[in-house]
Every structure is written in structure tokens, then in C-alpha cells.
Amino acid sequence: MKVIKKSYRKFKYTLYCLILMLLSGCATPGDRPFNIKSIAKTDIDMVTDAHVEVITELVRELTVKLYLRNPREMAKGPPGMTLDRRLDLLFSPPRLITHAELNNRYGVDAIPLAFDPEFQGDRVFALMVGISGMLHASYSYKDTFYMLDELNQQKLYNSARNIEVVVWQLSNRRQSNGELYFLTNGLDEYAQNLSFERLFGKLIAHQDMMARIIADKTNRSINKVVHSVASFTLFPI
């Protein structure tokens, strides 16, 4: 009996190795190399990975654009701060979720600082720690997904609605001198620059799409509460 079990285990191991060899051999020149981790991924996991990758690039581009339009904010940060350093603080793994200059606020809790009249720090950094952290939280603080990982469709949906609130605040919230807290879209003699709206629109679309995908996968509904973008209330994530 022991001999049979030992032979069976050897057979399973040999079969497993053959499958791996076949999978790795299926790749043709120019294709992505086979990754053993892909075996533990479902189609939804791979779609989620792709969404997270695109969202990260969009937020990164948004960060760069905001600093280019609001260079004075960089000077409010720690001495010697640069754009590359800010991008590292925001996106380099593992993600930092505490920043002393923001009183260790992260995600939804950091966004109000960007529009707080009493806040004297870097408003762009506060806003982007808020947005990037909120999106990070909506994906359960993960950057890569496997078959046992779960997402919450409501958090994904809520994050999209929160971005809509942020867009409204960027266009309407003003300081005591009447100036907007941030310069975003602009007008010149030829055309209107709507690049910020396009970036925010893509972020909202991606989050809404992922919320729908997860809702369909789990057969759970999304609570679509009527929410005014003119309110300063952000949904929890």
C-alpha cells in the first residue's frame, strides 16, 4: 500500500512538472514569458491587475500635472523636496500609509486637508495621498490579485463618487482671497485645456467598471445612493 501511495505521489509530481514545461513552451517569441503565479489567477484577477496598473498610471500623470500647474505647493513641503521624491512617496512599493507632514492622514481622511484654509503644507501632496490612498483602499490595499482575494463592489463604487466630489471642489472651492485652491483646467486664446477632466473621467469610468464586474461576479448589488457632488461629504472606503 505504501509503495502504491509513493508511486502515485511521484506520478503527480512528474505530471505537474510536465504541465509546467508545456505551459512555458507554449509561449512564442515576442509573447510575455510564462509566470508561475498566473496559475493562481482567475480571469477576474488578471482584469483587476490591469485596472490597478492603469489607475496607478492615471494618478501618477495627474500628480505630475497638478505640480506643473501649482509649483508653489512643492515649496511648502520638506526642504529639498522634488517631484521624483513625491512620486516615490506616493507610488513606490510598499505603499506608505503614514506621512508626518499630513498628520499621518491617508486616503479619504487626507483629502479634506487639501481644501482646509488652516493647512499650510503641500496641498497637491495632501490631495494625491488622499486620492491614491482612497483608490488603494478600494482594492483592499493590494496591487496584485489571486483567486482567493476578494473585492468589495461598494467600495469601488463609492471611490468613483468621491472622485466626482473632488472634481467639483477643485473647480469651486476658493480661498479667502477668492482664488481657487488649485489651478487645473485653463483657457488660452485657442482652446480650453480639459486634460484634468479627461484624467478624472477615466478614473471614474475604471472604478465604475470594476464595481460592476465585481458585483456581477459575486451576485451582489451596488447601493447607488443619491449623492450631491456639491456636498463636502466623502463616502467611507
PDB file of C-alpha atoms in Angstrom:
ATOM      1  CA  MET A   1       0.000   0.000   0.000  1.00  0.00           C
ATOM      2  CA  LYS A   2       2.832   2.371   0.887  1.00  0.00           C
ATOM      3  CA  VAL A   3       4.520   1.555  -2.416  1.00  0.00           C
ATOM      4  CA  ILE A   4       1.340   2.463  -4.309  1.00  0.00           C
ATOM      5  CA  LYS A   5       0.990   5.797  -2.484  1.00  0.00           C
ATOM      6  CA  LYS A   6       4.640   6.594  -3.085  1.00  0.00           C
ATOM      7  CA  SER A   7       4.292   5.795  -6.793  1.00  0.00           C
ATOM      8  CA  TYR A   8       1.128   7.911  -7.026  1.00  0.00           C
ATOM      9  CA  ARG A   9       2.846  10.910  -5.434  1.00  0.00           C
ATOM     10  CA  LYS A  10       5.764  10.507  -7.844  1.00  0.00           C
ATOM     11  CA  PHE A  11       3.339  10.325 -10.752  1.00  0.00           C
ATOM     12  CA  LYS A  12       1.553  13.519  -9.621  1.00  0.00           C
ATOM     13  CA  TYR A  13       4.845  15.344  -9.265  1.00  0.00           C
ATOM     14  CA  THR A  14       6.014  14.214 -12.705  1.00  0.00           C
ATOM     15  CA  LEU A  15       2.681  15.233 -14.276  1.00  0.00           C
ATOM     16  CA  TYR A  16       2.847  18.635 -12.609  1.00  0.00           C
ATOM     17  CA  CYS A  17       6.363  19.209 -13.960  1.00  0.00           C
ATOM     18  CA  LEU A  18       5.264  18.189 -17.455  1.00  0.00           C
ATOM     19  CA  ILE A  19       2.352  20.634 -17.352  1.00  0.00           C
ATOM     20  CA  LEU A  20       4.681  23.449 -16.354  1.00  0.00           C
ATOM     21  CA  MET A  21       7.078  22.566 -19.150  1.00  0.00           C
ATOM     22  CA  LEU A  22       4.248  22.529 -21.690  1.00  0.00           C
ATOM     23  CA  LEU A  23       2.887  25.861 -20.484  1.00  0.00           C
ATOM     24  CA  SER A  24       6.296  27.500 -20.617  1.00  0.00           C
ATOM     25  CA  GLY A  25       6.924  26.005 -24.048  1.00  0.00           C
ATOM     26  CA  CYS A  26       3.673  27.362 -25.483  1.00  0.00           C
ATOM     27  CA  ALA A  27       4.990  30.910 -25.470  1.00  0.00           C
ATOM     28  CA  THR A  28       6.105  32.083 -28.878  1.00  0.00           C
ATOM     29  CA  PRO A  29       8.864  34.647 -29.489  1.00  0.00           C
ATOM     30  CA  GLY A  30       7.555  38.095 -28.653  1.00  0.00           C
ATOM     31  CA  ASP A  31       4.975  36.831 -26.147  1.00  0.00           C
ATOM     32  CA  ARG A  32       5.222  37.630 -22.462  1.00  0.00           C
ATOM     33  CA  PRO A  33       7.241  34.991 -20.570  1.00  0.00           C
ATOM     34  CA  PHE A  34       5.192  32.480 -18.613  1.00  0.00           C
ATOM     35  CA  ASN A  35       4.786  33.333 -14.926  1.00  0.00           C
ATOM     36  CA  ILE A  36       4.132  30.528 -12.453  1.00  0.00           C
ATOM     37  CA  LYS A  37       1.987  32.944 -10.417  1.00  0.00           C
ATOM     38  CA  SER A  38      -0.524  33.105 -13.271  1.00  0.00           C
ATOM     39  CA  ILE A  39      -1.710  29.603 -12.355  1.00  0.00           C
ATOM     40  CA  ALA A  40      -3.201  31.049  -9.158  1.00  0.00           C
ATOM     41  CA  LYS A  41      -5.106  33.771 -11.024  1.00  0.00           C
ATOM     42  CA  THR A  42      -8.620  33.771 -12.426  1.00  0.00           C
ATOM     43  CA  ASP A  43      -9.672  35.877 -15.409  1.00  0.00           C
ATOM     44  CA  ILE A  44     -11.137  38.431 -12.991  1.00  0.00           C
ATOM     45  CA  ASP A  45      -7.827  38.624 -11.135  1.00  0.00           C
ATOM     46  CA  MET A  46      -5.982  39.433 -14.346  1.00  0.00           C
ATOM     47  CA  VAL A  47      -8.585  42.049 -15.289  1.00  0.00           C
ATOM     48  CA  THR A  48      -8.232  43.589 -11.829  1.00  0.00           C
ATOM     49  CA  ASP A  49      -4.444  43.674 -12.148  1.00  0.00           C
ATOM     50  CA  ALA A  50      -4.822  45.516 -15.442  1.00  0.00           C
ATOM     51  CA  HIS A  51      -7.234  48.039 -13.927  1.00  0.00           C
ATOM     52  CA  VAL A  52      -4.911  48.710 -10.990  1.00  0.00           C
ATOM     53  CA  GLU A  53      -1.994  49.231 -13.371  1.00  0.00           C
ATOM     54  CA  VAL A  54      -3.935  51.719 -15.498  1.00  0.00           C
ATOM     55  CA  ILE A  55      -5.329  53.562 -12.472  1.00  0.00           C
ATOM     56  CA  THR A  56      -1.861  53.926 -10.976  1.00  0.00           C
ATOM     57  CA  GLU A  57      -0.569  55.436 -14.223  1.00  0.00           C
ATOM     58  CA  LEU A  58      -3.522  57.842 -14.395  1.00  0.00           C
ATOM     59  CA  VAL A  59      -2.996  59.018 -10.808  1.00  0.00           C
ATOM     60  CA  ARG A  60       0.720  59.390 -11.444  1.00  0.00           C
ATOM     61  CA  GLU A  61       0.027  61.531 -14.523  1.00  0.00           C
ATOM     62  CA  LEU A  62      -2.481  63.575 -12.548  1.00  0.00           C
ATOM     63  CA  THR A  63       0.103  64.191  -9.813  1.00  0.00           C
ATOM     64  CA  VAL A  64       2.669  65.470 -12.317  1.00  0.00           C
ATOM     65  CA  LYS A  65       0.130  67.762 -13.980  1.00  0.00           C
ATOM     66  CA  LEU A  66      -1.014  69.232 -10.659  1.00  0.00           C
ATOM     67  CA  TYR A  67       2.541  70.045  -9.623  1.00  0.00           C
ATOM     68  CA  LEU A  68       3.270  71.621 -13.001  1.00  0.00           C
ATOM     69  CA  ARG A  69       0.194  73.839 -12.655  1.00  0.00           C
ATOM     70  CA  ASN A  70       0.779  74.527  -8.958  1.00  0.00           C
ATOM     71  CA  PRO A  71       4.576  74.688  -8.446  1.00  0.00           C
ATOM     72  CA  ARG A  72       4.220  76.795  -5.283  1.00  0.00           C
ATOM     73  CA  GLU A  73       2.860  73.761  -3.427  1.00  0.00           C
ATOM     74  CA  MET A  74       6.114  71.808  -3.752  1.00  0.00           C
ATOM     75  CA  ALA A  75       7.910  74.575  -1.846  1.00  0.00           C
ATOM     76  CA  LYS A  76       5.560  74.045   1.111  1.00  0.00           C
ATOM     77  CA  GLY A  77       6.872  70.527   1.639  1.00  0.00           C
ATOM     78  CA  PRO A  78      10.045  69.422   3.452  1.00  0.00           C
ATOM     79  CA  PRO A  79      13.296  71.145   2.360  1.00  0.00           C
ATOM     80  CA  GLY A  80      14.810  69.780  -0.836  1.00  0.00           C
ATOM     81  CA  MET A  81      11.605  68.057  -1.942  1.00  0.00           C
ATOM     82  CA  THR A  82      11.446  67.175  -5.650  1.00  0.00           C
ATOM     83  CA  LEU A  83       8.796  65.805  -7.978  1.00  0.00           C
ATOM     84  CA  ASP A  84      10.593  62.459  -8.247  1.00  0.00           C
ATOM     85  CA  ARG A  85      10.692  62.179  -4.472  1.00  0.00           C
ATOM     86  CA  ARG A  86       6.976  62.950  -4.248  1.00  0.00           C
ATOM     87  CA  LEU A  87       6.206  60.252  -6.828  1.00  0.00           C
ATOM     88  CA  ASP A  88       8.302  57.770  -4.853  1.00  0.00           C
ATOM     89  CA  LEU A  89       6.428  58.608  -1.650  1.00  0.00           C
ATOM     90  CA  LEU A  90       3.117  58.081  -3.412  1.00  0.00           C
ATOM     91  CA  PHE A  91       3.723  55.018  -5.552  1.00  0.00           C
ATOM     92  CA  SER A  92       6.871  53.096  -4.632  1.00  0.00           C
ATOM     93  CA  PRO A  93       6.107  49.702  -3.070  1.00  0.00           C
ATOM     94  CA  PRO A  94       5.349  49.068  -0.346  1.00  0.00           C
ATOM     95  CA  ARG A  95       2.896  51.971  -0.249  1.00  0.00           C
ATOM     96  CA  LEU A  96       3.410  54.369   2.651  1.00  0.00           C
ATOM     97  CA  ILE A  97       0.155  54.981   4.508  1.00  0.00           C
ATOM     98  CA  THR A  98       1.559  57.419   7.082  1.00  0.00           C
ATOM     99  CA  HIS A  99       3.032  60.836   6.331  1.00  0.00           C
ATOM    100  CA  ALA A 100       4.009  63.049   9.255  1.00  0.00           C
ATOM    101  CA  GLU A 101       3.537  66.239   7.218  1.00  0.00           C
ATOM    102  CA  LEU A 102      -0.132  65.279   6.771  1.00  0.00           C
ATOM    103  CA  ASN A 103      -0.606  64.318  10.417  1.00  0.00           C
ATOM    104  CA  ASN A 104      -0.496  60.687   9.235  1.00  0.00           C
ATOM    105  CA  ARG A 105      -3.742  61.017   7.305  1.00  0.00           C
ATOM    106  CA  TYR A 106      -4.305  58.705   4.356  1.00  0.00           C
ATOM    107  CA  GLY A 107      -6.968  58.075   1.767  1.00  0.00           C
ATOM    108  CA  VAL A 108     -10.338  59.724   2.318  1.00  0.00           C
ATOM    109  CA  ASP A 109      -9.074  61.310   5.549  1.00  0.00           C
ATOM    110  CA  ALA A 110      -6.321  63.207   3.714  1.00  0.00           C
ATOM    111  CA  ILE A 111      -8.490  64.816   1.013  1.00  0.00           C
ATOM    112  CA  PRO A 112     -10.091  67.493   3.275  1.00  0.00           C
ATOM    113  CA  LEU A 113      -6.614  68.814   4.140  1.00  0.00           C
ATOM    114  CA  ALA A 114      -6.174  69.920   0.536  1.00  0.00           C
ATOM    115  CA  PHE A 115      -9.084  72.363   0.945  1.00  0.00           C
ATOM    116  CA  ASP A 116      -8.548  73.295   4.604  1.00  0.00           C
ATOM    117  CA  PRO A 117      -7.926  77.066   4.991  1.00  0.00           C
ATOM    118  CA  GLU A 118      -5.746  76.382   8.038  1.00  0.00           C
ATOM    119  CA  PHE A 119      -3.486  73.867   6.301  1.00  0.00           C
ATOM    120  CA  GLN A 120      -0.083  75.347   5.477  1.00  0.00           C
ATOM    121  CA  GLY A 121       1.511  72.319   3.828  1.00  0.00           C
ATOM    122  CA  ASP A 122       1.706  70.958   0.299  1.00  0.00           C
ATOM    123  CA  ARG A 123      -1.909  70.798  -0.889  1.00  0.00           C
ATOM    124  CA  VAL A 124      -1.087  68.783  -4.020  1.00  0.00           C
ATOM    125  CA  PHE A 125       0.569  66.109  -1.892  1.00  0.00           C
ATOM    126  CA  ALA A 126      -2.385  66.067   0.512  1.00  0.00           C
ATOM    127  CA  LEU A 127      -4.832  65.685  -2.369  1.00  0.00           C
ATOM    128  CA  MET A 128      -2.858  62.935  -4.088  1.00  0.00           C
ATOM    129  CA  VAL A 129      -2.215  60.987  -0.892  1.00  0.00           C
ATOM    130  CA  GLY A 130      -5.974  61.213  -0.480  1.00  0.00           C
ATOM    131  CA  ILE A 131      -6.906  60.107  -3.997  1.00  0.00           C
ATOM    132  CA  SER A 132      -4.219  57.438  -4.419  1.00  0.00           C
ATOM    133  CA  GLY A 133      -4.817  56.136  -0.897  1.00  0.00           C
ATOM    134  CA  MET A 134      -8.578  56.007  -1.424  1.00  0.00           C
ATOM    135  CA  LEU A 135      -8.149  54.007  -4.637  1.00  0.00           C
ATOM    136  CA  HIS A 136      -5.606  51.781  -2.904  1.00  0.00           C
ATOM    137  CA  ALA A 137      -8.143  51.113  -0.156  1.00  0.00           C
ATOM    138  CA  SER A 138     -10.862  50.323  -2.704  1.00  0.00           C
ATOM    139  CA  TYR A 139      -8.650  47.457  -3.920  1.00  0.00           C
ATOM    140  CA  SER A 140      -8.131  46.169  -0.366  1.00  0.00           C
ATOM    141  CA  TYR A 141      -4.648  47.743  -0.239  1.00  0.00           C
ATOM    142  CA  LYS A 142      -3.390  45.241  -2.831  1.00  0.00           C
ATOM    143  CA  ASP A 143      -1.587  45.740  -6.139  1.00  0.00           C
ATOM    144  CA  THR A 144      -1.742  42.132  -7.356  1.00  0.00           C
ATOM    145  CA  PHE A 145      -4.650  39.714  -7.105  1.00  0.00           C
ATOM    146  CA  TYR A 146      -5.073  35.940  -6.887  1.00  0.00           C
ATOM    147  CA  MET A 147      -8.043  33.583  -6.853  1.00  0.00           C
ATOM    148  CA  LEU A 148      -8.646  33.773  -3.105  1.00  0.00           C
ATOM    149  CA  ASP A 149      -8.560  37.589  -2.974  1.00  0.00           C
ATOM    150  CA  GLU A 150     -11.881  39.401  -2.690  1.00  0.00           C
ATOM    151  CA  LEU A 151     -13.002  42.910  -3.553  1.00  0.00           C
ATOM    152  CA  ASN A 152     -15.981  44.928  -2.388  1.00  0.00           C
ATOM    153  CA  GLN A 153     -18.088  46.386  -5.195  1.00  0.00           C
ATOM    154  CA  GLN A 154     -19.470  49.108  -2.917  1.00  0.00           C
ATOM    155  CA  LYS A 155     -16.005  50.453  -2.070  1.00  0.00           C
ATOM    156  CA  LEU A 156     -15.138  50.645  -5.754  1.00  0.00           C
ATOM    157  CA  TYR A 157     -18.407  52.445  -6.496  1.00  0.00           C
ATOM    158  CA  ASN A 158     -18.000  54.822  -3.538  1.00  0.00           C
ATOM    159  CA  SER A 159     -14.497  55.769  -4.632  1.00  0.00           C
ATOM    160  CA  ALA A 160     -15.848  56.825  -8.031  1.00  0.00           C
ATOM    161  CA  ARG A 161     -18.441  59.047  -6.379  1.00  0.00           C
ATOM    162  CA  ASN A 162     -15.763  60.546  -4.132  1.00  0.00           C
ATOM    163  CA  ILE A 163     -13.680  61.453  -7.174  1.00  0.00           C
ATOM    164  CA  GLU A 164     -16.701  63.313  -8.546  1.00  0.00           C
ATOM    165  CA  VAL A 165     -16.851  65.302  -5.301  1.00  0.00           C
ATOM    166  CA  VAL A 166     -13.144  66.119  -5.584  1.00  0.00           C
ATOM    167  CA  VAL A 167     -13.591  67.317  -9.183  1.00  0.00           C
ATOM    168  CA  TRP A 168     -16.379  69.656  -8.057  1.00  0.00           C
ATOM    169  CA  GLN A 169     -14.269  71.011  -5.210  1.00  0.00           C
ATOM    170  CA  LEU A 170     -11.302  71.647  -7.497  1.00  0.00           C
ATOM    171  CA  SER A 171     -13.498  73.810  -9.722  1.00  0.00           C
ATOM    172  CA  ASN A 172     -15.445  75.574  -6.978  1.00  0.00           C
ATOM    173  CA  ARG A 173     -13.680  75.696  -3.609  1.00  0.00           C
ATOM    174  CA  ARG A 174     -11.948  79.049  -3.134  1.00  0.00           C
ATOM    175  CA  GLN A 175      -9.612  80.604  -0.632  1.00  0.00           C
ATOM    176  CA  SER A 176     -10.476  83.714   1.367  1.00  0.00           C
ATOM    177  CA  ASN A 177      -8.875  85.883  -1.362  1.00  0.00           C
ATOM    178  CA  GLY A 178     -11.229  84.427  -3.958  1.00  0.00           C
ATOM    179  CA  GLU A 179      -8.626  82.275  -5.677  1.00  0.00           C
ATOM    180  CA  LEU A 180      -9.129  78.576  -6.289  1.00  0.00           C
ATOM    181  CA  TYR A 181      -7.079  76.267  -4.089  1.00  0.00           C
ATOM    182  CA  PHE A 182      -5.690  74.608  -7.219  1.00  0.00           C
ATOM    183  CA  LEU A 183      -5.099  75.616 -10.808  1.00  0.00           C
ATOM    184  CA  THR A 184      -6.295  72.809 -13.048  1.00  0.00           C
ATOM    185  CA  ASN A 185      -8.009  73.403 -16.389  1.00  0.00           C
ATOM    186  CA  GLY A 186      -7.247  76.611 -18.168  1.00  0.00           C
ATOM    187  CA  LEU A 187      -8.189  78.763 -21.123  1.00  0.00           C
ATOM    188  CA  ASP A 188      -5.956  80.230 -23.767  1.00  0.00           C
ATOM    189  CA  GLU A 189      -6.712  82.168 -26.915  1.00  0.00           C
ATOM    190  CA  TYR A 190      -7.091  78.978 -28.925  1.00  0.00           C
ATOM    191  CA  ALA A 191      -8.815  76.346 -26.838  1.00  0.00           C
ATOM    192  CA  GLN A 192      -9.773  75.162 -23.403  1.00  0.00           C
ATOM    193  CA  ASN A 193      -7.435  72.736 -21.652  1.00  0.00           C
ATOM    194  CA  LEU A 194      -9.564  69.881 -20.341  1.00  0.00           C
ATOM    195  CA  SER A 195      -6.782  67.379 -19.656  1.00  0.00           C
ATOM    196  CA  PHE A 196      -7.632  67.208 -15.949  1.00  0.00           C
ATOM    197  CA  GLU A 197     -11.276  66.394 -16.669  1.00  0.00           C
ATOM    198  CA  ARG A 198     -10.184  63.629 -19.022  1.00  0.00           C
ATOM    199  CA  LEU A 199      -7.938  62.052 -16.386  1.00  0.00           C
ATOM    200  CA  PHE A 200     -10.583  62.234 -13.690  1.00  0.00           C
ATOM    201  CA  GLY A 201     -13.189  60.922 -16.119  1.00  0.00           C
ATOM    202  CA  LYS A 202     -11.022  57.881 -16.893  1.00  0.00           C
ATOM    203  CA  LEU A 203     -10.510  57.197 -13.179  1.00  0.00           C
ATOM    204  CA  ILE A 204     -14.261  57.358 -12.546  1.00  0.00           C
ATOM    205  CA  ALA A 205     -15.008  55.094 -15.525  1.00  0.00           C
ATOM    206  CA  HIS A 206     -12.463  52.473 -14.422  1.00  0.00           C
ATOM    207  CA  GLN A 207     -13.796  52.380 -10.877  1.00  0.00           C
ATOM    208  CA  ASP A 208     -17.404  52.127 -12.020  1.00  0.00           C
ATOM    209  CA  MET A 209     -16.498  49.328 -14.428  1.00  0.00           C
ATOM    210  CA  MET A 210     -14.651  47.369 -11.734  1.00  0.00           C
ATOM    211  CA  ALA A 211     -17.570  47.847  -9.340  1.00  0.00           C
ATOM    212  CA  ARG A 212     -19.903  46.355 -11.956  1.00  0.00           C
ATOM    213  CA  ILE A 213     -17.522  43.453 -12.705  1.00  0.00           C
ATOM    214  CA  ILE A 214     -17.214  42.541  -9.022  1.00  0.00           C
ATOM    215  CA  ALA A 215     -20.956  42.930  -8.455  1.00  0.00           C
ATOM    216  CA  ASP A 216     -21.658  40.537 -11.351  1.00  0.00           C
ATOM    217  CA  LYS A 217     -19.028  38.090 -10.097  1.00  0.00           C
ATOM    218  CA  THR A 218     -20.358  37.992  -6.522  1.00  0.00           C
ATOM    219  CA  ASN A 219     -24.036  38.434  -7.477  1.00  0.00           C
ATOM    220  CA  ARG A 220     -24.289  41.375  -5.092  1.00  0.00           C
ATOM    221  CA  SER A 221     -25.984  44.687  -5.777  1.00  0.00           C
ATOM    222  CA  ILE A 222     -24.462  48.147  -5.550  1.00  0.00           C
ATOM    223  CA  ASN A 223     -26.181  50.628  -3.273  1.00  0.00           C
ATOM    224  CA  LYS A 224     -26.428  53.648  -5.582  1.00  0.00           C
ATOM    225  CA  VAL A 225     -27.231  56.357  -3.060  1.00  0.00           C
ATOM    226  CA  VAL A 226     -28.099  59.774  -4.492  1.00  0.00           C
ATOM    227  CA  HIS A 227     -25.161  61.959  -3.530  1.00  0.00           C
ATOM    228  CA  SER A 228     -24.643  65.631  -4.322  1.00  0.00           C
ATOM    229  CA  VAL A 229     -21.169  66.442  -5.601  1.00  0.00           C
ATOM    230  CA  ALA A 230     -21.631  69.932  -4.154  1.00  0.00           C
ATOM    231  CA  SER A 231     -21.546  68.488  -0.665  1.00  0.00           C
ATOM    232  CA  PHE A 232     -18.182  68.087   1.000  1.00  0.00           C
ATOM    233  CA  THR A 233     -19.119  64.639   2.311  1.00  0.00           C
ATOM    234  CA  LEU A 234     -16.993  61.728   1.141  1.00  0.00           C
ATOM    235  CA  PHE A 235     -18.128  58.124   1.314  1.00  0.00           C
ATOM    236  CA  PRO A 236     -16.030  55.875   3.558  1.00  0.00           C
ATOM    237  CA  ILE A 237     -13.893  53.311   1.772  1.00  0.00           C
TER     238      ILE A 237
END
